[in-house]
Short mmCIF file of the N, C-alpha and C atoms (twelve columns), coordinates in Angstrom:
data_MODEL
# 
_entry.id   MODEL 
# 
loop_
_atom_site.group_PDB 
_atom_site.id 
_atom_site.type_symbol 
_atom_site.label_atom_id 
_atom_site.label_alt_id 
_atom_site.label_comp_id 
_atom_site.label_asym_id 
_atom_site.label_seq_id 
_atom_site.Cartn_x 
_atom_site.Cartn_y 
_atom_site.Cartn_z 
_atom_site.pdbx_PDB_model_num 
ATOM 1   N N  . MET A 1   25.424  -27.241 -3.820  1 
ATOM 2   C CA . MET A 1   24.463  -26.225 -4.216  1 
ATOM 3   C C  . MET A 1   25.025  -25.475 -5.413  1 
ATOM 4   N N  . SER A 2   24.224  -25.285 -6.437  1 
ATOM 5   C CA . SER A 2   24.699  -24.594 -7.625  1 
ATOM 6   C C  . SER A 2   24.705  -23.092 -7.389  1 
ATOM 7   N N  . THR A 3   25.481  -22.410 -8.215  1 
ATOM 8   C CA . THR A 3   25.530  -20.954 -8.060  1 
ATOM 9   C C  . THR A 3   24.196  -20.320 -8.408  1 
ATOM 10  N N  . ASP A 4   23.415  -20.973 -9.317  1 
ATOM 11  C CA . ASP A 4   22.110  -20.425 -9.684  1 
ATOM 12  C C  . ASP A 4   21.184  -20.374 -8.476  1 
ATOM 13  N N  . SER A 5   21.137  -21.433 -7.668  1 
ATOM 14  C CA . SER A 5   20.258  -21.439 -6.504  1 
ATOM 15  C C  . SER A 5   20.736  -20.452 -5.445  1 
ATOM 16  N N  . ALA A 6   22.048  -20.183 -5.408  1 
ATOM 17  C CA . ALA A 6   22.570  -19.215 -4.448  1 
ATOM 18  C C  . ALA A 6   22.179  -17.791 -4.833  1 
ATOM 19  N N  . GLU A 7   21.820  -17.592 -6.101  1 
ATOM 20  C CA . GLU A 7   21.441  -16.272 -6.593  1 
ATOM 21  C C  . GLU A 7   19.942  -16.035 -6.487  1 
ATOM 22  N N  . ARG A 8   19.201  -16.972 -5.924  1 
ATOM 23  C CA . ARG A 8   17.748  -16.862 -5.830  1 
ATOM 24  C C  . ARG A 8   17.333  -16.929 -4.358  1 
ATOM 25  N N  . ILE A 9   16.190  -16.320 -4.075  1 
ATOM 26  C CA . ILE A 9   15.620  -16.378 -2.725  1 
ATOM 27  C C  . ILE A 9   14.194  -16.891 -2.828  1 
ATOM 28  N N  . SER A 10  13.737  -17.517 -1.769  1 
ATOM 29  C CA . SER A 10  12.353  -17.984 -1.685  1 
ATOM 30  C C  . SER A 10  11.540  -16.965 -0.912  1 
ATOM 31  N N  . VAL A 11  10.441  -16.519 -1.510  1 
ATOM 32  C CA . VAL A 11  9.502   -15.602 -0.853  1 
ATOM 33  C C  . VAL A 11  8.093   -16.094 -1.138  1 
ATOM 34  N N  . GLU A 12  7.138   -15.502 -0.463  1 
ATOM 35  C CA . GLU A 12  5.730   -15.813 -0.694  1 
ATOM 36  C C  . GLU A 12  4.993   -14.537 -1.066  1 
ATOM 37  N N  . VAL A 13  3.972   -14.698 -1.884  1 
ATOM 38  C CA . VAL A 13  3.085   -13.593 -2.220  1 
ATOM 39  C C  . VAL A 13  1.687   -14.001 -1.769  1 
ATOM 40  N N  . ALA A 14  1.065   -13.175 -0.915  1 
ATOM 41  C CA . ALA A 14  -0.241  -13.507 -0.338  1 
ATOM 42  C C  . ALA A 14  -1.276  -12.465 -0.753  1 
ATOM 43  N N  . TYR A 15  -2.486  -12.980 -1.045  1 
ATOM 44  C CA . TYR A 15  -3.627  -12.121 -1.343  1 
ATOM 45  C C  . TYR A 15  -4.872  -12.832 -0.836  1 
ATOM 46  N N  . ALA A 16  -5.786  -12.064 -0.261  1 
ATOM 47  C CA . ALA A 16  -7.006  -12.681 0.267   1 
ATOM 48  C C  . ALA A 16  -8.218  -11.854 -0.122  1 
ATOM 49  N N  . ARG A 17  -9.258  -12.592 -0.496  1 
ATOM 50  C CA . ARG A 17  -10.588 -12.018 -0.679  1 
ATOM 51  C C  . ARG A 17  -11.458 -12.630 0.417   1 
ATOM 52  N N  . PRO A 18  -12.665 -12.134 0.608   1 
ATOM 53  C CA . PRO A 18  -13.526 -12.733 1.633   1 
ATOM 54  C C  . PRO A 18  -13.762 -14.227 1.396   1 
ATOM 55  N N  . ASP A 19  -13.752 -14.646 0.125   1 
ATOM 56  C CA . ASP A 19  -14.069 -16.036 -0.188  1 
ATOM 57  C C  . ASP A 19  -12.853 -16.913 -0.477  1 
ATOM 58  N N  . LEU A 20  -11.662 -16.333 -0.542  1 
ATOM 59  C CA . LEU A 20  -10.495 -17.099 -0.977  1 
ATOM 60  C C  . LEU A 20  -9.203  -16.441 -0.528  1 
ATOM 61  N N  . GLN A 21  -8.261  -17.247 -0.088  1 
ATOM 62  C CA . GLN A 21  -6.931  -16.750 0.272   1 
ATOM 63  C C  . GLN A 21  -5.904  -17.584 -0.470  1 
ATOM 64  N N  . VAL A 22  -4.901  -16.920 -1.046  1 
ATOM 65  C CA . VAL A 22  -3.824  -17.644 -1.711  1 
ATOM 66  C C  . VAL A 22  -2.483  -17.167 -1.172  1 
ATOM 67  N N  . ILE A 23  -1.574  -18.114 -1.031  1 
ATOM 68  C CA . ILE A 23  -0.187  -17.820 -0.697  1 
ATOM 69  C C  . ILE A 23  0.647   -18.563 -1.727  1 
ATOM 70  N N  . LEU A 24  1.327   -17.814 -2.556  1 
ATOM 71  C CA . LEU A 24  2.064   -18.377 -3.673  1 
ATOM 72  C C  . LEU A 24  3.568   -18.335 -3.399  1 
ATOM 73  N N  . ALA A 25  4.223   -19.475 -3.496  1 
ATOM 74  C CA . ALA A 25  5.675   -19.551 -3.318  1 
ATOM 75  C C  . ALA A 25  6.352   -19.068 -4.587  1 
ATOM 76  N N  . VAL A 26  7.384   -18.254 -4.423  1 
ATOM 77  C CA . VAL A 26  8.092   -17.673 -5.556  1 
ATOM 78  C C  . VAL A 26  9.597   -17.812 -5.339  1 
ATOM 79  N N  . GLN A 27  10.297  -18.180 -6.395  1 
ATOM 80  C CA . GLN A 27  11.753  -18.139 -6.414  1 
ATOM 81  C C  . GLN A 27  12.126  -16.869 -7.169  1 
ATOM 82  N N  . ALA A 28  12.725  -15.923 -6.477  1 
ATOM 83  C CA . ALA A 28  13.041  -14.635 -7.075  1 
ATOM 84  C C  . ALA A 28  14.551  -14.420 -7.055  1 
ATOM 85  N N  . PRO A 29  15.046  -13.600 -7.964  1 
ATOM 86  C CA . PRO A 29  16.476  -13.294 -7.936  1 
ATOM 87  C C  . PRO A 29  16.828  -12.551 -6.648  1 
ATOM 88  N N  . ARG A 30  18.005  -12.796 -6.125  1 
ATOM 89  C CA . ARG A 30  18.472  -12.057 -4.941  1 
ATOM 90  C C  . ARG A 30  18.391  -10.564 -5.264  1 
ATOM 91  N N  . GLY A 31  17.848  -9.768  -4.352  1 
ATOM 92  C CA . GLY A 31  17.693  -8.330  -4.569  1 
ATOM 93  C C  . GLY A 31  16.385  -7.952  -5.245  1 
ATOM 94  N N  . ALA A 32  15.508  -8.927  -5.482  1 
ATOM 95  C CA . ALA A 32  14.215  -8.645  -6.123  1 
ATOM 96  C C  . ALA A 32  13.382  -7.719  -5.240  1 
ATOM 97  N N  . THR A 33  12.517  -6.951  -5.874  1 
ATOM 98  C CA . THR A 33  11.629  -6.034  -5.161  1 
ATOM 99  C C  . THR A 33  10.255  -6.674  -4.972  1 
ATOM 100 N N  . LEU A 34  9.421   -6.024  -4.172  1 
ATOM 101 C CA . LEU A 34  8.041   -6.486  -4.005  1 
ATOM 102 C C  . LEU A 34  7.370   -6.604  -5.368  1 
ATOM 103 N N  . ARG A 35  7.533   -5.595  -6.212  1 
ATOM 104 C CA . ARG A 35  6.890   -5.595  -7.528  1 
ATOM 105 C C  . ARG A 35  7.330   -6.807  -8.351  1 
ATOM 106 N N  . GLN A 36  8.612   -7.112  -8.335  1 
ATOM 107 C CA . GLN A 36  9.116   -8.241  -9.111  1 
ATOM 108 C C  . GLN A 36  8.546   -9.563  -8.593  1 
ATOM 109 N N  . ALA A 37  8.471   -9.717  -7.287  1 
ATOM 110 C CA . ALA A 37  7.916   -10.952 -6.714  1 
ATOM 111 C C  . ALA A 37  6.443   -11.092 -7.074  1 
ATOM 112 N N  . ILE A 38  5.698   -9.986  -7.023  1 
ATOM 113 C CA . ILE A 38  4.280   -10.014 -7.395  1 
ATOM 114 C C  . ILE A 38  4.141   -10.430 -8.853  1 
ATOM 115 N N  . ASP A 39  4.950   -9.846  -9.729  1 
ATOM 116 C CA . ASP A 39  4.900   -10.202 -11.152 1 
ATOM 117 C C  . ASP A 39  5.236   -11.676 -11.356 1 
ATOM 118 N N  . LEU A 40  6.285   -12.166 -10.695 1 
ATOM 119 C CA . LEU A 40  6.694   -13.565 -10.842 1 
ATOM 120 C C  . LEU A 40  5.631   -14.543 -10.335 1 
ATOM 121 N N  . SER A 41  4.857   -14.123 -9.336  1 
ATOM 122 C CA . SER A 41  3.879   -15.025 -8.719  1 
ATOM 123 C C  . SER A 41  2.691   -15.337 -9.636  1 
ATOM 124 N N  . GLY A 42  2.391   -14.447 -10.580 1 
ATOM 125 C CA . GLY A 42  1.225   -14.619 -11.432 1 
ATOM 126 C C  . GLY A 42  -0.078  -14.191 -10.769 1 
ATOM 127 N N  . VAL A 43  -0.017  -13.625 -9.588  1 
ATOM 128 C CA . VAL A 43  -1.230  -13.252 -8.855  1 
ATOM 129 C C  . VAL A 43  -2.050  -12.193 -9.599  1 
ATOM 130 N N  . LEU A 44  -1.380  -11.330 -10.359 1 
ATOM 131 C CA . LEU A 44  -2.119  -10.286 -11.082 1 
ATOM 132 C C  . LEU A 44  -2.953  -10.870 -12.221 1 
ATOM 133 N N  . ARG A 45  -2.483  -11.950 -12.828 1 
ATOM 134 C CA . ARG A 45  -3.281  -12.619 -13.865 1 
ATOM 135 C C  . ARG A 45  -4.437  -13.384 -13.228 1 
ATOM 136 N N  . ARG A 46  -4.184  -13.955 -12.069 1 
ATOM 137 C CA . ARG A 46  -5.203  -14.761 -11.395 1 
ATOM 138 C C  . ARG A 46  -6.313  -13.901 -10.800 1 
ATOM 139 N N  . PHE A 47  -5.955  -12.706 -10.333 1 
ATOM 140 C CA . PHE A 47  -6.925  -11.807 -9.692  1 
ATOM 141 C C  . PHE A 47  -6.872  -10.444 -10.394 1 
ATOM 142 N N  . PRO A 48  -7.577  -10.301 -11.500 1 
ATOM 143 C CA . PRO A 48  -7.497  -9.052  -12.264 1 
ATOM 144 C C  . PRO A 48  -8.024  -7.823  -11.512 1 
ATOM 145 N N  . GLU A 49  -8.721  -8.042  -10.403 1 
ATOM 146 C CA . GLU A 49  -9.214  -6.891  -9.634  1 
ATOM 147 C C  . GLU A 49  -8.095  -6.164  -8.893  1 
ATOM 148 N N  . ILE A 50  -6.917  -6.786  -8.781  1 
ATOM 149 C CA . ILE A 50  -5.793  -6.138  -8.099  1 
ATOM 150 C C  . ILE A 50  -5.244  -5.043  -9.001  1 
ATOM 151 N N  . ASP A 51  -5.158  -3.846  -8.443  1 
ATOM 152 C CA . ASP A 51  -4.573  -2.701  -9.141  1 
ATOM 153 C C  . ASP A 51  -3.488  -2.141  -8.228  1 
ATOM 154 N N  . LEU A 52  -2.231  -2.363  -8.601  1 
ATOM 155 C CA . LEU A 52  -1.134  -1.950  -7.727  1 
ATOM 156 C C  . LEU A 52  -1.013  -0.435  -7.598  1 
ATOM 157 N N  . ALA A 53  -1.746  0.315   -8.424  1 
ATOM 158 C CA . ALA A 53  -1.802  1.764   -8.250  1 
ATOM 159 C C  . ALA A 53  -2.738  2.122   -7.104  1 
ATOM 160 N N  . LEU A 54  -3.659  1.193   -6.761  1 
ATOM 161 C CA . LEU A 54  -4.644  1.443   -5.702  1 
ATOM 162 C C  . LEU A 54  -4.413  0.566   -4.471  1 
ATOM 163 N N  . ASN A 55  -4.149  -0.722  -4.677  1 
ATOM 164 C CA . ASN A 55  -3.970  -1.643  -3.558  1 
ATOM 165 C C  . ASN A 55  -2.635  -1.378  -2.867  1 
ATOM 166 N N  . LYS A 56  -2.669  -1.324  -1.556  1 
ATOM 167 C CA . LYS A 56  -1.432  -1.182  -0.797  1 
ATOM 168 C C  . LYS A 56  -0.773  -2.547  -0.680  1 
ATOM 169 N N  . VAL A 57  0.531   -2.535  -0.459  1 
ATOM 170 C CA . VAL A 57  1.292   -3.771  -0.309  1 
ATOM 171 C C  . VAL A 57  2.170   -3.658  0.929   1 
ATOM 172 N N  . GLY A 58  2.621   -4.819  1.410   1 
ATOM 173 C CA . GLY A 58  3.500   -4.818  2.569   1 
ATOM 174 C C  . GLY A 58  4.241   -6.126  2.680   1 
ATOM 175 N N  . VAL A 59  5.059   -6.200  3.714   1 
ATOM 176 C CA . VAL A 59  5.800   -7.408  4.030   1 
ATOM 177 C C  . VAL A 59  5.487   -7.744  5.489   1 
ATOM 178 N N  . PHE A 60  4.928   -8.922  5.705   1 
ATOM 179 C CA . PHE A 60  4.566   -9.375  7.057   1 
ATOM 180 C C  . PHE A 60  3.755   -8.330  7.819   1 
ATOM 181 N N  . GLY A 61  2.738   -7.748  7.166   1 
ATOM 182 C CA . GLY A 61  1.823   -6.844  7.856   1 
ATOM 183 C C  . GLY A 61  2.318   -5.416  7.996   1 
ATOM 184 N N  . ARG A 62  3.467   -5.108  7.450   1 
ATOM 185 C CA . ARG A 62  3.983   -3.738  7.518   1 
ATOM 186 C C  . ARG A 62  3.962   -3.149  6.117   1 
ATOM 187 N N  . LEU A 63  3.322   -1.998  5.953   1 
ATOM 188 C CA . LEU A 63  3.247   -1.366  4.639   1 
ATOM 189 C C  . LEU A 63  4.642   -1.138  4.073   1 
ATOM 190 N N  . ALA A 64  4.773   -1.340  2.784   1 
ATOM 191 C CA . ALA A 64  6.053   -1.144  2.098   1 
ATOM 192 C C  . ALA A 64  5.778   -0.650  0.689   1 
ATOM 193 N N  . LYS A 65  6.795   -0.112  0.058   1 
ATOM 194 C CA . LYS A 65  6.676   0.358   -1.318  1 
ATOM 195 C C  . LYS A 65  7.021   -0.772  -2.274  1 
ATOM 196 N N  . LEU A 66  6.528   -0.658  -3.499  1 
ATOM 197 C CA . LEU A 66  6.754   -1.696  -4.499  1 
ATOM 198 C C  . LEU A 66  8.230   -1.877  -4.840  1 
ATOM 199 N N  . ASP A 67  9.048   -0.849  -4.621  1 
ATOM 200 C CA . ASP A 67  10.471  -0.969  -4.951  1 
ATOM 201 C C  . ASP A 67  11.328  -1.426  -3.764  1 
ATOM 202 N N  . THR A 68  10.675  -1.872  -2.680  1 
ATOM 203 C CA . THR A 68  11.401  -2.372  -1.514  1 
ATOM 204 C C  . THR A 68  12.065  -3.712  -1.848  1 
ATOM 205 N N  . PRO A 69  13.378  -3.835  -1.595  1 
ATOM 206 C CA . PRO A 69  14.039  -5.125  -1.843  1 
ATOM 207 C C  . PRO A 69  13.610  -6.167  -0.810  1 
ATOM 208 N N  . LEU A 70  13.509  -7.395  -1.255  1 
ATOM 209 C CA . LEU A 70  13.068  -8.500  -0.385  1 
ATOM 210 C C  . LEU A 70  14.255  -9.291  0.140   1 
ATOM 211 N N  . ARG A 71  13.999  -9.973  1.256   1 
ATOM 212 C CA . ARG A 71  14.962  -10.919 1.826   1 
ATOM 213 C C  . ARG A 71  14.362  -12.309 1.760   1 
ATOM 214 N N  . ALA A 72  15.215  -13.301 1.785   1 
ATOM 215 C CA . ALA A 72  14.754  -14.693 1.761   1 
ATOM 216 C C  . ALA A 72  13.746  -14.906 2.884   1 
ATOM 217 N N  . GLY A 73  12.630  -15.555 2.567   1 
ATOM 218 C CA . GLY A 73  11.614  -15.875 3.564   1 
ATOM 219 C C  . GLY A 73  10.553  -14.812 3.755   1 
ATOM 220 N N  . ASP A 74  10.691  -13.658 3.108   1 
ATOM 221 C CA . ASP A 74  9.683   -12.600 3.245   1 
ATOM 222 C C  . ASP A 74  8.340   -13.048 2.665   1 
ATOM 223 N N  . ARG A 75  7.256   -12.497 3.241   1 
ATOM 224 C CA . ARG A 75  5.918   -12.726 2.694   1 
ATOM 225 C C  . ARG A 75  5.376   -11.374 2.229   1 
ATOM 226 N N  . VAL A 76  5.215   -11.255 0.922   1 
ATOM 227 C CA . VAL A 76  4.645   -10.053 0.323   1 
ATOM 228 C C  . VAL A 76  3.130   -10.173 0.432   1 
ATOM 229 N N  . GLU A 77  2.489   -9.121  0.922   1 
ATOM 230 C CA . GLU A 77  1.036   -9.133  1.084   1 
ATOM 231 C C  . GLU A 77  0.427   -8.010  0.266   1 
ATOM 232 N N  . ILE A 78  -0.627  -8.343  -0.451  1 
ATOM 233 C CA . ILE A 78  -1.371  -7.361  -1.231  1 
ATOM 234 C C  . ILE A 78  -2.682  -7.135  -0.484  1 
ATOM 235 N N  . TYR A 79  -2.924  -5.896  -0.095  1 
ATOM 236 C CA . TYR A 79  -4.090  -5.577  0.730   1 
ATOM 237 C C  . TYR A 79  -5.240  -5.068  -0.128  1 
ATOM 238 N N  . ARG A 80  -6.451  -5.492  0.209   1 
ATOM 239 C CA . ARG A 80  -7.654  -4.995  -0.450  1 
ATOM 240 C C  . ARG A 80  -8.032  -3.656  0.161   1 
ATOM 241 N N  . ALA A 81  -8.728  -2.850  -0.622  1 
ATOM 242 C CA . ALA A 81  -9.235  -1.584  -0.105  1 
ATOM 243 C C  . ALA A 81  -10.311 -1.878  0.938   1 
ATOM 244 N N  . LEU A 82  -10.388 -1.047  1.941   1 
ATOM 245 C CA . LEU A 82  -11.424 -1.207  2.952   1 
ATOM 246 C C  . LEU A 82  -12.768 -0.856  2.345   1 
ATOM 247 N N  . ILE A 83  -13.765 -1.643  2.678   1 
ATOM 248 C CA . ILE A 83  -15.122 -1.366  2.195   1 
ATOM 249 C C  . ILE A 83  -15.706 -0.188  2.967   1 
ATOM 250 N N  . ALA A 84  -15.424 -0.129  4.261   1 
ATOM 251 C CA . ALA A 84  -15.913 0.962   5.099   1 
ATOM 252 C C  . ALA A 84  -14.777 1.430   5.998   1 
ATOM 253 N N  . ASP A 85  -14.735 2.713   6.243   1 
ATOM 254 C CA . ASP A 85  -13.730 3.287   7.122   1 
ATOM 255 C C  . ASP A 85  -14.045 2.861   8.565   1 
ATOM 256 N N  . PRO A 86  -13.112 2.182   9.244   1 
ATOM 257 C CA . PRO A 86  -13.391 1.703   10.603  1 
ATOM 258 C C  . PRO A 86  -13.802 2.821   11.567  1 
ATOM 259 N N  . LYS A 87  -13.218 4.010   11.422  1 
ATOM 260 C CA . LYS A 87  -13.588 5.116   12.307  1 
ATOM 261 C C  . LYS A 87  -15.037 5.528   12.080  1 
ATOM 262 N N  . GLU A 88  -15.435 5.570   10.817  1 
ATOM 263 C CA . GLU A 88  -16.806 5.957   10.488  1 
ATOM 264 C C  . GLU A 88  -17.802 4.915   11.004  1 
ATOM 265 N N  . VAL A 89  -17.452 3.635   10.886  1 
ATOM 266 C CA . VAL A 89  -18.328 2.567   11.379  1 
ATOM 267 C C  . VAL A 89  -18.511 2.696   12.892  1 
ATOM 268 N N  . ARG A 90  -17.422 2.968   13.606  1 
ATOM 269 C CA . ARG A 90  -17.531 3.147   15.070  1 
ATOM 270 C C  . ARG A 90  -18.424 4.341   15.413  1 
ATOM 271 N N  . LYS A 91  -18.266 5.435   14.659  1 
ATOM 272 C CA . LYS A 91  -19.115 6.614   14.899  1 
ATOM 273 C C  . LYS A 91  -20.590 6.268   14.701  1 
ATOM 274 N N  . GLN A 92  -20.874 5.534   13.630  1 
ATOM 275 C CA . GLN A 92  -22.262 5.157   13.340  1 
ATOM 276 C C  . GLN A 92  -22.817 4.252   14.430  1 
ATOM 277 N N  . ARG A 93  -22.012 3.297   14.890  1 
ATOM 278 C CA . ARG A 93  -22.470 2.411   15.970  1 
ATOM 279 C C  . ARG A 93  -22.721 3.204   17.243  1 
ATOM 280 N N  . ALA A 94  -21.827 4.130   17.557  1 
ATOM 281 C CA . ALA A 94  -21.991 4.938   18.763  1 
ATOM 282 C C  . ALA A 94  -23.252 5.793   18.662  1 
ATOM 283 N N  . ALA A 95  -23.479 6.388   17.502  1 
ATOM 284 C CA . ALA A 95  -24.673 7.217   17.314  1 
ATOM 285 C C  . ALA A 95  -25.929 6.372   17.423  1 
ATOM 286 N N  . ALA A 96  -25.936 5.176   16.881  1 
ATOM 287 C CA . ALA A 96  -27.099 4.288   16.968  1 
ATOM 288 C C  . ALA A 96  -27.342 3.895   18.416  1 
ATOM 289 N N  . GLY A 97  -26.287 3.655   19.152  1 
ATOM 290 C CA . GLY A 97  -26.424 3.289   20.567  1 
ATOM 291 C C  . GLY A 97  -27.019 4.420   21.383  1 
ATOM 292 N N  . LYS A 98  -26.616 5.652   21.106  1 
ATOM 293 C CA . LYS A 98  -27.150 6.810   21.825  1 
ATOM 294 C C  . LYS A 98  -28.633 6.991   21.538  1 
ATOM 295 N N  . ARG A 99  -29.043 6.813   20.295  1 
ATOM 296 C CA . ARG A 99  -30.465 6.952   19.960  1 
ATOM 297 C C  . ARG A 99  -31.291 5.915   20.702  1 
ATOM 298 N N  . MET A 100 -30.781 4.708   20.781  1 
ATOM 299 C CA . MET A 100 -31.528 3.642   21.452  1 
ATOM 300 C C  . MET A 100 -31.655 3.932   22.944  1 
ATOM 301 N N  . LYS A 101 -30.597 4.455   23.561  1 
ATOM 302 C CA . LYS A 101 -30.620 4.704   24.997  1 
ATOM 303 C C  . LYS A 101 -31.560 5.853   25.350  1 
ATOM 304 N N  . LYS A 102 -31.731 6.794   24.427  1 
ATOM 305 C CA . LYS A 102 -32.536 7.974   24.724  1 
ATOM 306 C C  . LYS A 102 -34.013 7.677   24.780  1 
ATOM 307 N N  . GLY A 103 -34.326 6.538   24.461  1 
ATOM 308 C CA . GLY A 103 -35.714 6.244   24.616  1 
ATOM 309 C C  . GLY A 103 -36.367 5.575   23.485  1 
ATOM 310 N N  . GLY A 104 -36.950 5.331   23.051  1 
ATOM 311 C CA . GLY A 104 -37.488 4.662   21.941  1 
ATOM 312 C C  . GLY A 104 -37.762 3.194   22.203  1 
ATOM 313 N N  . GLY A 105 -38.104 2.580   21.210  1 
ATOM 314 C CA . GLY A 105 -38.473 1.177   21.346  1 
ATOM 315 C C  . GLY A 105 -39.972 1.065   21.408  1 
ATOM 316 N N  . ASP A 106 -40.483 -0.089  21.120  1 
ATOM 317 C CA . ASP A 106 -41.933 -0.286  21.111  1 
ATOM 318 C C  . ASP A 106 -42.445 -0.954  22.372  1 
ATOM 319 N N  . ALA A 107 -41.562 -1.305  23.283  1 
ATOM 320 C CA . ALA A 107 -41.994 -2.004  24.497  1 
ATOM 321 C C  . ALA A 107 -42.692 -1.013  25.435  1 
ATOM 322 N N  . PRO A 108 -43.776 -1.440  26.089  1 
ATOM 323 C CA . PRO A 108 -44.434 -0.538  27.049  1 
ATOM 324 C C  . PRO A 108 -43.546 -0.350  28.272  1 
ATOM 325 N N  . PRO A 109 -43.685 0.746   28.989  1 
ATOM 326 C CA . PRO A 109 -42.892 0.964   30.196  1 
ATOM 327 C C  . PRO A 109 -43.105 -0.168  31.190  1 
ATOM 328 N N  . ALA A 110 -42.109 -0.409  32.007  1 
ATOM 329 C CA . ALA A 110 -42.196 -1.500  32.999  1 
ATOM 330 C C  . ALA A 110 -43.393 -1.280  33.905  1 
ATOM 331 N N  . GLY A 111 -44.109 -2.326  34.189  1 
ATOM 332 C CA . GLY A 111 -45.260 -2.248  35.068  1 
ATOM 333 C C  . GLY A 111 -46.542 -1.870  34.351  1 
ATOM 334 N N  . ASP A 112 -46.470 -1.512  33.109  1 
ATOM 335 C CA . ASP A 112 -47.659 -1.139  32.345  1 
ATOM 336 C C  . ASP A 112 -48.164 -2.382  31.610  1 
ATOM 337 N N  . ALA A 113 -49.321 -2.848  31.936  1 
ATOM 338 C CA . ALA A 113 -49.867 -4.080  31.372  1 
ATOM 339 C C  . ALA A 113 -50.472 -3.834  30.006  1 
ATOM 340 N N  . GLY A 114 -50.603 -2.684  29.566  1 
ATOM 341 C CA . GLY A 114 -51.118 -2.580  28.254  1 
ATOM 342 C C  . GLY A 114 -51.916 -1.450  27.961  1 
# 
């Protein structure tokens, strides 16, 4: 094994949209950060909608900062912004369910033929 390969680590950079998921293999210098691996992967050129000032990043599903050093085998993940706040969606569903239970609907009461 050459000294050059001993100075590099293998990591992956992952990004997913609703229509496409990519996992890019990257050879990065030992001690590279999330930001460096993202830059090396070319994912920012491929997906110009990614804005690292807005998109959160992590390693294996755990949020991390761009200056976090990587270890061999790490998977850097770039997260998309949520379209809807999950708490708000649950509130809306619960409110819709309550309205439906309180009565409404166009069906005649049971036993009423018309």
